[in-house]
PDB file of C-alpha atoms in Angstrom:
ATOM      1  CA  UNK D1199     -78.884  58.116 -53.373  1.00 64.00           C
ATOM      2  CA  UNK D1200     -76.761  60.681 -56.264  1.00 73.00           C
ATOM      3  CA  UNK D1201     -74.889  61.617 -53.271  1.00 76.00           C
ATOM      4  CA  UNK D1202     -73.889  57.958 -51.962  1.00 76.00           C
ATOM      5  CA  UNK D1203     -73.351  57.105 -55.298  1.00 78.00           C
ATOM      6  CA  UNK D1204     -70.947  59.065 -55.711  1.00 82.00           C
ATOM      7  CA  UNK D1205     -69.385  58.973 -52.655  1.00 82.00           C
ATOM      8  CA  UNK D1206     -68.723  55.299 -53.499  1.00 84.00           C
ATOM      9  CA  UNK D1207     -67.567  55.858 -56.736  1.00 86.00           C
ATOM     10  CA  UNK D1208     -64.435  58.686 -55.131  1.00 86.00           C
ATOM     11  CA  UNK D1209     -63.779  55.709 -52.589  1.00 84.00           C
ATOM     12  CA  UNK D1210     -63.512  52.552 -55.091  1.00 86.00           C
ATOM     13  CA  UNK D1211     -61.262  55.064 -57.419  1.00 84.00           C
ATOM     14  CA  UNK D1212     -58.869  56.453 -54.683  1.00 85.00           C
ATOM     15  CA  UNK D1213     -59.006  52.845 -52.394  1.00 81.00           C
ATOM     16  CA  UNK D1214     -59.339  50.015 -55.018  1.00 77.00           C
ATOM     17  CA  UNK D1215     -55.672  48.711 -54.244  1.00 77.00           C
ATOM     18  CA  UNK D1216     -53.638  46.643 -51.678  1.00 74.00           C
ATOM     19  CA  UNK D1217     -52.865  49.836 -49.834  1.00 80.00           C
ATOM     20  CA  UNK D1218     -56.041  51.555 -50.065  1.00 79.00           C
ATOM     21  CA  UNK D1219     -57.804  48.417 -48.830  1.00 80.00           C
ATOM     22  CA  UNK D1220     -55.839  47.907 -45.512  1.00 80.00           C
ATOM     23  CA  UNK D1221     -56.464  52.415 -45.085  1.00 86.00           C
ATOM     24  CA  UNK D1222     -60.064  51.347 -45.375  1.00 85.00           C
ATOM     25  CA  UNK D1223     -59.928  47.985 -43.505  1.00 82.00           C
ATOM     26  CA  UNK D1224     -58.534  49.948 -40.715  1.00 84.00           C
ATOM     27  CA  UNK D1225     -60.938  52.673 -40.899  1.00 87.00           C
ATOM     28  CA  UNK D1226     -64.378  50.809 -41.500  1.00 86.00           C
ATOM     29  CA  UNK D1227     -65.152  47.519 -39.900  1.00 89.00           C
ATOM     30  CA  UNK D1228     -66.040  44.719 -42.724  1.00 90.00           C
ATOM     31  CA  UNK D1229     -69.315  44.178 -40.819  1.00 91.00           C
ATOM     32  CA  UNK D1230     -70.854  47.504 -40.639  1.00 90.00           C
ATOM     33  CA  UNK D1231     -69.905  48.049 -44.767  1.00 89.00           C
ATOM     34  CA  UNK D1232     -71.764  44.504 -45.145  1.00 91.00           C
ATOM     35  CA  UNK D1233     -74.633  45.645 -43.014  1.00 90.00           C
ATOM     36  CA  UNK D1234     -74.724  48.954 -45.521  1.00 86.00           C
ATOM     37  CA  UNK D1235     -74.657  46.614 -48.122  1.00 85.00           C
ATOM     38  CA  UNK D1236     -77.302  44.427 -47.065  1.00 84.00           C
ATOM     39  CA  UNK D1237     -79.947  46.818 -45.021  1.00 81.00           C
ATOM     40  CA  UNK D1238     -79.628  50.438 -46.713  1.00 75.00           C
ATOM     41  CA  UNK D1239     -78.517  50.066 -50.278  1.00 74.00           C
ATOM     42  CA  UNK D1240     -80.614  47.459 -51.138  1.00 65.00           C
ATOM     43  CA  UNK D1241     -83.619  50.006 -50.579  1.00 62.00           C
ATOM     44  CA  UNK D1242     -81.606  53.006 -51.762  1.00 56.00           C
ATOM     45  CA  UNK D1243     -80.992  52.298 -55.446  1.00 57.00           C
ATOM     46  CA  UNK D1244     -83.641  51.760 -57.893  1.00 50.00           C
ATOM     47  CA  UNK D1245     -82.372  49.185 -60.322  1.00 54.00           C
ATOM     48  CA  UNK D1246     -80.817  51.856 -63.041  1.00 49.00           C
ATOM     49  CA  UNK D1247     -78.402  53.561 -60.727  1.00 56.00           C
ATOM     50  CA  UNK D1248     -77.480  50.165 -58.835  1.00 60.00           C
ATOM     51  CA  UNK D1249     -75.114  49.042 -61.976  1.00 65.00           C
ATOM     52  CA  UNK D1250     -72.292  51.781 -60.927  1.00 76.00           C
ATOM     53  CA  UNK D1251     -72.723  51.720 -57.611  1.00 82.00           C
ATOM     54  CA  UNK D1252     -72.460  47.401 -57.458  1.00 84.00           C
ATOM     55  CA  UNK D1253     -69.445  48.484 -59.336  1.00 88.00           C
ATOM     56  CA  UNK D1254     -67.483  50.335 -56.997  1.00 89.00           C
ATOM     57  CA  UNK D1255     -68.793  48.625 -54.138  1.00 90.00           C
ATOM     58  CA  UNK D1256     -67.486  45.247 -55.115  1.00 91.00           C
ATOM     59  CA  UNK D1257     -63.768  46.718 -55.754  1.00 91.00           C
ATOM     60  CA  UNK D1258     -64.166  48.407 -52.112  1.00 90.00           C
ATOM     61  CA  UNK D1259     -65.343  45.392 -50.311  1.00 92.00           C
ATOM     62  CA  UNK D1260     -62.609  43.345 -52.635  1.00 92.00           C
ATOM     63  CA  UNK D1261     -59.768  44.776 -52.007  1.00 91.00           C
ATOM     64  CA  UNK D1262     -60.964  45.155 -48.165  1.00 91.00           C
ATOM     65  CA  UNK D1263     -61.150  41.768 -48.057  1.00 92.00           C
ATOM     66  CA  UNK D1264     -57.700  41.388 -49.672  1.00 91.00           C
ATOM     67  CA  UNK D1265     -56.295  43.400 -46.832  1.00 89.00           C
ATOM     68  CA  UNK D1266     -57.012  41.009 -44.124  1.00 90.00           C
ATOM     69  CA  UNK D1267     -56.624  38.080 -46.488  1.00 91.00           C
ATOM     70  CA  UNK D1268     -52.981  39.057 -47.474  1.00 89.00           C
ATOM     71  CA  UNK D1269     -51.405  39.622 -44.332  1.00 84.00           C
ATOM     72  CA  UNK D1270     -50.465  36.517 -42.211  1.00 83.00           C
ATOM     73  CA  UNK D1271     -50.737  38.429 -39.005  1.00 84.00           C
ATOM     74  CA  UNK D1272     -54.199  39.272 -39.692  1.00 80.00           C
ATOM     75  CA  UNK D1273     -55.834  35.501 -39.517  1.00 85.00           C
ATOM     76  CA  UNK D1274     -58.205  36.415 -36.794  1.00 86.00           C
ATOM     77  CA  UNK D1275     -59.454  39.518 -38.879  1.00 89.00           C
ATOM     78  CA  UNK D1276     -59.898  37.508 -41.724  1.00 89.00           C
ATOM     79  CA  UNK D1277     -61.816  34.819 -40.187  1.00 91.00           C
ATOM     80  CA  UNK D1278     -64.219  37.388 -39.172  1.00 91.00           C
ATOM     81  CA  UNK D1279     -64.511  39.031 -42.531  1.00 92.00           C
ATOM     82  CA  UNK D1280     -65.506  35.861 -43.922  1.00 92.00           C
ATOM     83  CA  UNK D1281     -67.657  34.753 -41.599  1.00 92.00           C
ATOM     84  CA  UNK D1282     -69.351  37.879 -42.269  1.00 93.00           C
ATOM     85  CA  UNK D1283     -69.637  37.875 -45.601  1.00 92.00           C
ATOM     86  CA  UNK D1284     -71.466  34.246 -45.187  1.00 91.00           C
ATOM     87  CA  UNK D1285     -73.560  35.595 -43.018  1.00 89.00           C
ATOM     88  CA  UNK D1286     -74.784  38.710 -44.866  1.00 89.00           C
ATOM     89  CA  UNK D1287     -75.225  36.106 -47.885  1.00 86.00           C
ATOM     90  CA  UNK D1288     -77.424  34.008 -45.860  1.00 84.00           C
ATOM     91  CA  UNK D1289     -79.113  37.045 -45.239  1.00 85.00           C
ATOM     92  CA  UNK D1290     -79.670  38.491 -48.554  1.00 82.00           C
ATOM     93  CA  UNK D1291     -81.968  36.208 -51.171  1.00 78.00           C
ATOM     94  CA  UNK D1292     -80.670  35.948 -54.336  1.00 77.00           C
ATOM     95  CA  UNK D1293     -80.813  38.989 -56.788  1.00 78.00           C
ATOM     96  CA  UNK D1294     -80.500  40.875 -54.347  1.00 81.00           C
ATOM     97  CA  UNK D1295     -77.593  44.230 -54.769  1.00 85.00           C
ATOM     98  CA  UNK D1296     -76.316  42.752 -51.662  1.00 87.00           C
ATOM     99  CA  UNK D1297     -75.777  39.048 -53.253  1.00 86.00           C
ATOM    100  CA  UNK D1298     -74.695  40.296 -55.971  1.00 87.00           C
ATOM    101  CA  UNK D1299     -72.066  42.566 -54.424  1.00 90.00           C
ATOM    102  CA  UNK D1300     -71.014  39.843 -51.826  1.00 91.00           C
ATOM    103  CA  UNK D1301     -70.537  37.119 -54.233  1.00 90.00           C
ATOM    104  CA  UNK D1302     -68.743  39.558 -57.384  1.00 92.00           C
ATOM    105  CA  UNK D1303     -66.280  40.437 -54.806  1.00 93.00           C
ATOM    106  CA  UNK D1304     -65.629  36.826 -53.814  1.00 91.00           C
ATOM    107  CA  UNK D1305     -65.443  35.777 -57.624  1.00 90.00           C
ATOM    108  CA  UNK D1306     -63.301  38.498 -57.927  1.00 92.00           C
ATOM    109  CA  UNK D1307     -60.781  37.848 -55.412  1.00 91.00           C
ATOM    110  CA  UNK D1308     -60.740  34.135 -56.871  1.00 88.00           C
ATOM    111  CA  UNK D1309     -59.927  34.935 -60.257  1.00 90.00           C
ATOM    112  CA  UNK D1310     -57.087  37.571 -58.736  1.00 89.00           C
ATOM    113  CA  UNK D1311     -55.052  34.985 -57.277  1.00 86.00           C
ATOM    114  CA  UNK D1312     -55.802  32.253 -60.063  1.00 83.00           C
ATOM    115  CA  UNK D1313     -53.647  34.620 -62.606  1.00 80.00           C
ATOM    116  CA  UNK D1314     -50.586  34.735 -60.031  1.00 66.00           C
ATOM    117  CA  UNK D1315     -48.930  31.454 -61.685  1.00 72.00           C
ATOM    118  CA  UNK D1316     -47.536  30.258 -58.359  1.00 72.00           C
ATOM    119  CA  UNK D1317     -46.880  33.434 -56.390  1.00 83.00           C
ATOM    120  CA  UNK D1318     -46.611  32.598 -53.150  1.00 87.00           C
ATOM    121  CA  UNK D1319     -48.476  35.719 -51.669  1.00 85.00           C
ATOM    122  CA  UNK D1320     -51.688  34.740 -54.058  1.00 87.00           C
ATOM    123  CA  UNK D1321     -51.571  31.077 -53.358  1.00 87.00           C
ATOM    124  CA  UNK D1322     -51.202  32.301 -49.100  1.00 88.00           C
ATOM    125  CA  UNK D1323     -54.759  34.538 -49.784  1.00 89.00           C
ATOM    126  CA  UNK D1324     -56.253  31.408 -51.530  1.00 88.00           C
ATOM    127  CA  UNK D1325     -55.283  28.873 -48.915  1.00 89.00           C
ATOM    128  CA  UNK D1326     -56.418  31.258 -45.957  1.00 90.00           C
ATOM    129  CA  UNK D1327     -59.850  31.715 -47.857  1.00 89.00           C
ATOM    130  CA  UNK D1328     -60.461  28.179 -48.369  1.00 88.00           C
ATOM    131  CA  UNK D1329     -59.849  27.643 -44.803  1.00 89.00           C
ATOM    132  CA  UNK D1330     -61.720  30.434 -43.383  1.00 89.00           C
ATOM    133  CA  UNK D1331     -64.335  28.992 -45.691  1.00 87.00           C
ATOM    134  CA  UNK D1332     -64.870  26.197 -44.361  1.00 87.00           C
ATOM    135  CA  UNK D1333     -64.639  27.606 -40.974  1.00 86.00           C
ATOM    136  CA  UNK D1334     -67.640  29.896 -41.851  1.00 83.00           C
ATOM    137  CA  UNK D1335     -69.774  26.607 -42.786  1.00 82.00           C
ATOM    138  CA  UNK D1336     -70.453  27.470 -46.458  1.00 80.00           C
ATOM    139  CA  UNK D1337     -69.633  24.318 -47.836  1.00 76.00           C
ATOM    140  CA  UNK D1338     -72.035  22.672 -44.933  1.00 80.00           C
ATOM    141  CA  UNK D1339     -75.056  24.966 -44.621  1.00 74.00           C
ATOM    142  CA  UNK D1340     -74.275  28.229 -47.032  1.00 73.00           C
ATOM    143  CA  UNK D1341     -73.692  26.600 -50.974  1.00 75.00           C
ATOM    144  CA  UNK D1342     -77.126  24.120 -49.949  1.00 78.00           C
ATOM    145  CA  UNK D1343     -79.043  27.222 -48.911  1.00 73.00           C
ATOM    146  CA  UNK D1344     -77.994  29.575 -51.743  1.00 70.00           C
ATOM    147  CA  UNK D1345     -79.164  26.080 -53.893  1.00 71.00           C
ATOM    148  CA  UNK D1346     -82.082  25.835 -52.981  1.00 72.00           C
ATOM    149  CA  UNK D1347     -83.209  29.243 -53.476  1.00 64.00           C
ATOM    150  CA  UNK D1348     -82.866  28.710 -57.049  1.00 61.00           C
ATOM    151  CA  UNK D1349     -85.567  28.173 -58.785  1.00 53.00           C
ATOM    152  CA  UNK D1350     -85.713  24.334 -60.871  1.00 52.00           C
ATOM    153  CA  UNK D1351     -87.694  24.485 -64.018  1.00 51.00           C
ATOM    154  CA  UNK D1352     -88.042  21.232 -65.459  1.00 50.00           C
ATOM    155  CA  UNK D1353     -89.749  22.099 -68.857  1.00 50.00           C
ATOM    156  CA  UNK D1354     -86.001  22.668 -70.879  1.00 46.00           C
ATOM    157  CA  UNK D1355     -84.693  19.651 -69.161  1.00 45.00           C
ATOM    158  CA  UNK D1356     -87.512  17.548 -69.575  1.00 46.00           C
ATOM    159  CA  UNK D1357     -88.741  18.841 -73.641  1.00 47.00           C
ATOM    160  CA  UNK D1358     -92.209  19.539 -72.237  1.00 45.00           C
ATOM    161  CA  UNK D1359     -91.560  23.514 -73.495  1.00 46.00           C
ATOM    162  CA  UNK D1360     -91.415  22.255 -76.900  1.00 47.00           C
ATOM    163  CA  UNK D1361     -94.362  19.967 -77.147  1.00 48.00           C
ATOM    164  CA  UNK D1362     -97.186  22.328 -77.100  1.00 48.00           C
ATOM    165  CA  UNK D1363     -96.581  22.931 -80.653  1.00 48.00           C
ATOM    166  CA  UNK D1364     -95.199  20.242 -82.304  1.00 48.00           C
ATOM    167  CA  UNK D1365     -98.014  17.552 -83.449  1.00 42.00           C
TER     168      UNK D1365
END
């Protein structure tokens, strides 16, 4: 795990850019770092050495995700990176490193192109996400799913915590 760890951290700190994402992009298929992600790490890292390595692993699969979502020629690519981030999320329950990773990076990547003020390149990466999106079906079967894995508890809503003690 020390050794993954800190192979992750070299790649987030030389690769966590525009260029360095389409090097990686172009190197690794988005799919097989996802299934990483999702099958090996999640059983690698014991909770205290999981912070740094989330870390650098959202920047890597950010900005690889940035590669294929930046570049118009790309569309295809992107559609499939997407897709397969929806469907590692589906795969992963909530709390998971994976989740977290999948859906930082996402977040991330949102709040990138929301401080562009109108540049056209950000508001191109936004558009093509939304799309893709809604091509992967997370709006139809992914946001209900993730929903109702969370867990409802009624007592703060409803003032039934607070009534044990009160008479």
């Amino acid at each position: 795990a020390k050794a993954c760890s800190d192979l992750f951290r070299v790649l987030a700190h030389r690769y966590a850019n525009l260029q360095g994402g389409h090097i990686l992009r172009n190197q690794i298929p988005l799919q097989s770092m996802l299934d990483l992600i999702r099958t090996r790490l999640a059983e690698d890292f014991a909770s205290d050495t999981a912070g740094g390595v989330s870390l650098d692993l959202i920047l890597i699969l950010q900005h690889m995700l940035l590669s294929s979502l930046s570049n118009r020629k790309l569309m295809h690519l992107a559609e499939a990176d997407i897709s397969a981030c929806m469907g590692a999320l589906s795969d992963c329950p909530l709390g998971t490193l994976g989740a977290h990773i999948i859906l930082t990076s996402l977040t991330n990547l949102l709040q990138w192109c929301s401080a562009g003020d109108g540049d056209e390149a950000k508001l191109g990466v936004v558009a093509r996400m939304g799309r893709n999106l809604v091509v992967a079906q997370y709006h139809d079967v992914l946001a209900p799913m993730l929903l109702s894995r969370t867990v409802f508890c009624g007592e703060r809503s409803m003032g039934v915590a607070g009534a044990g003690g009160a008479t």
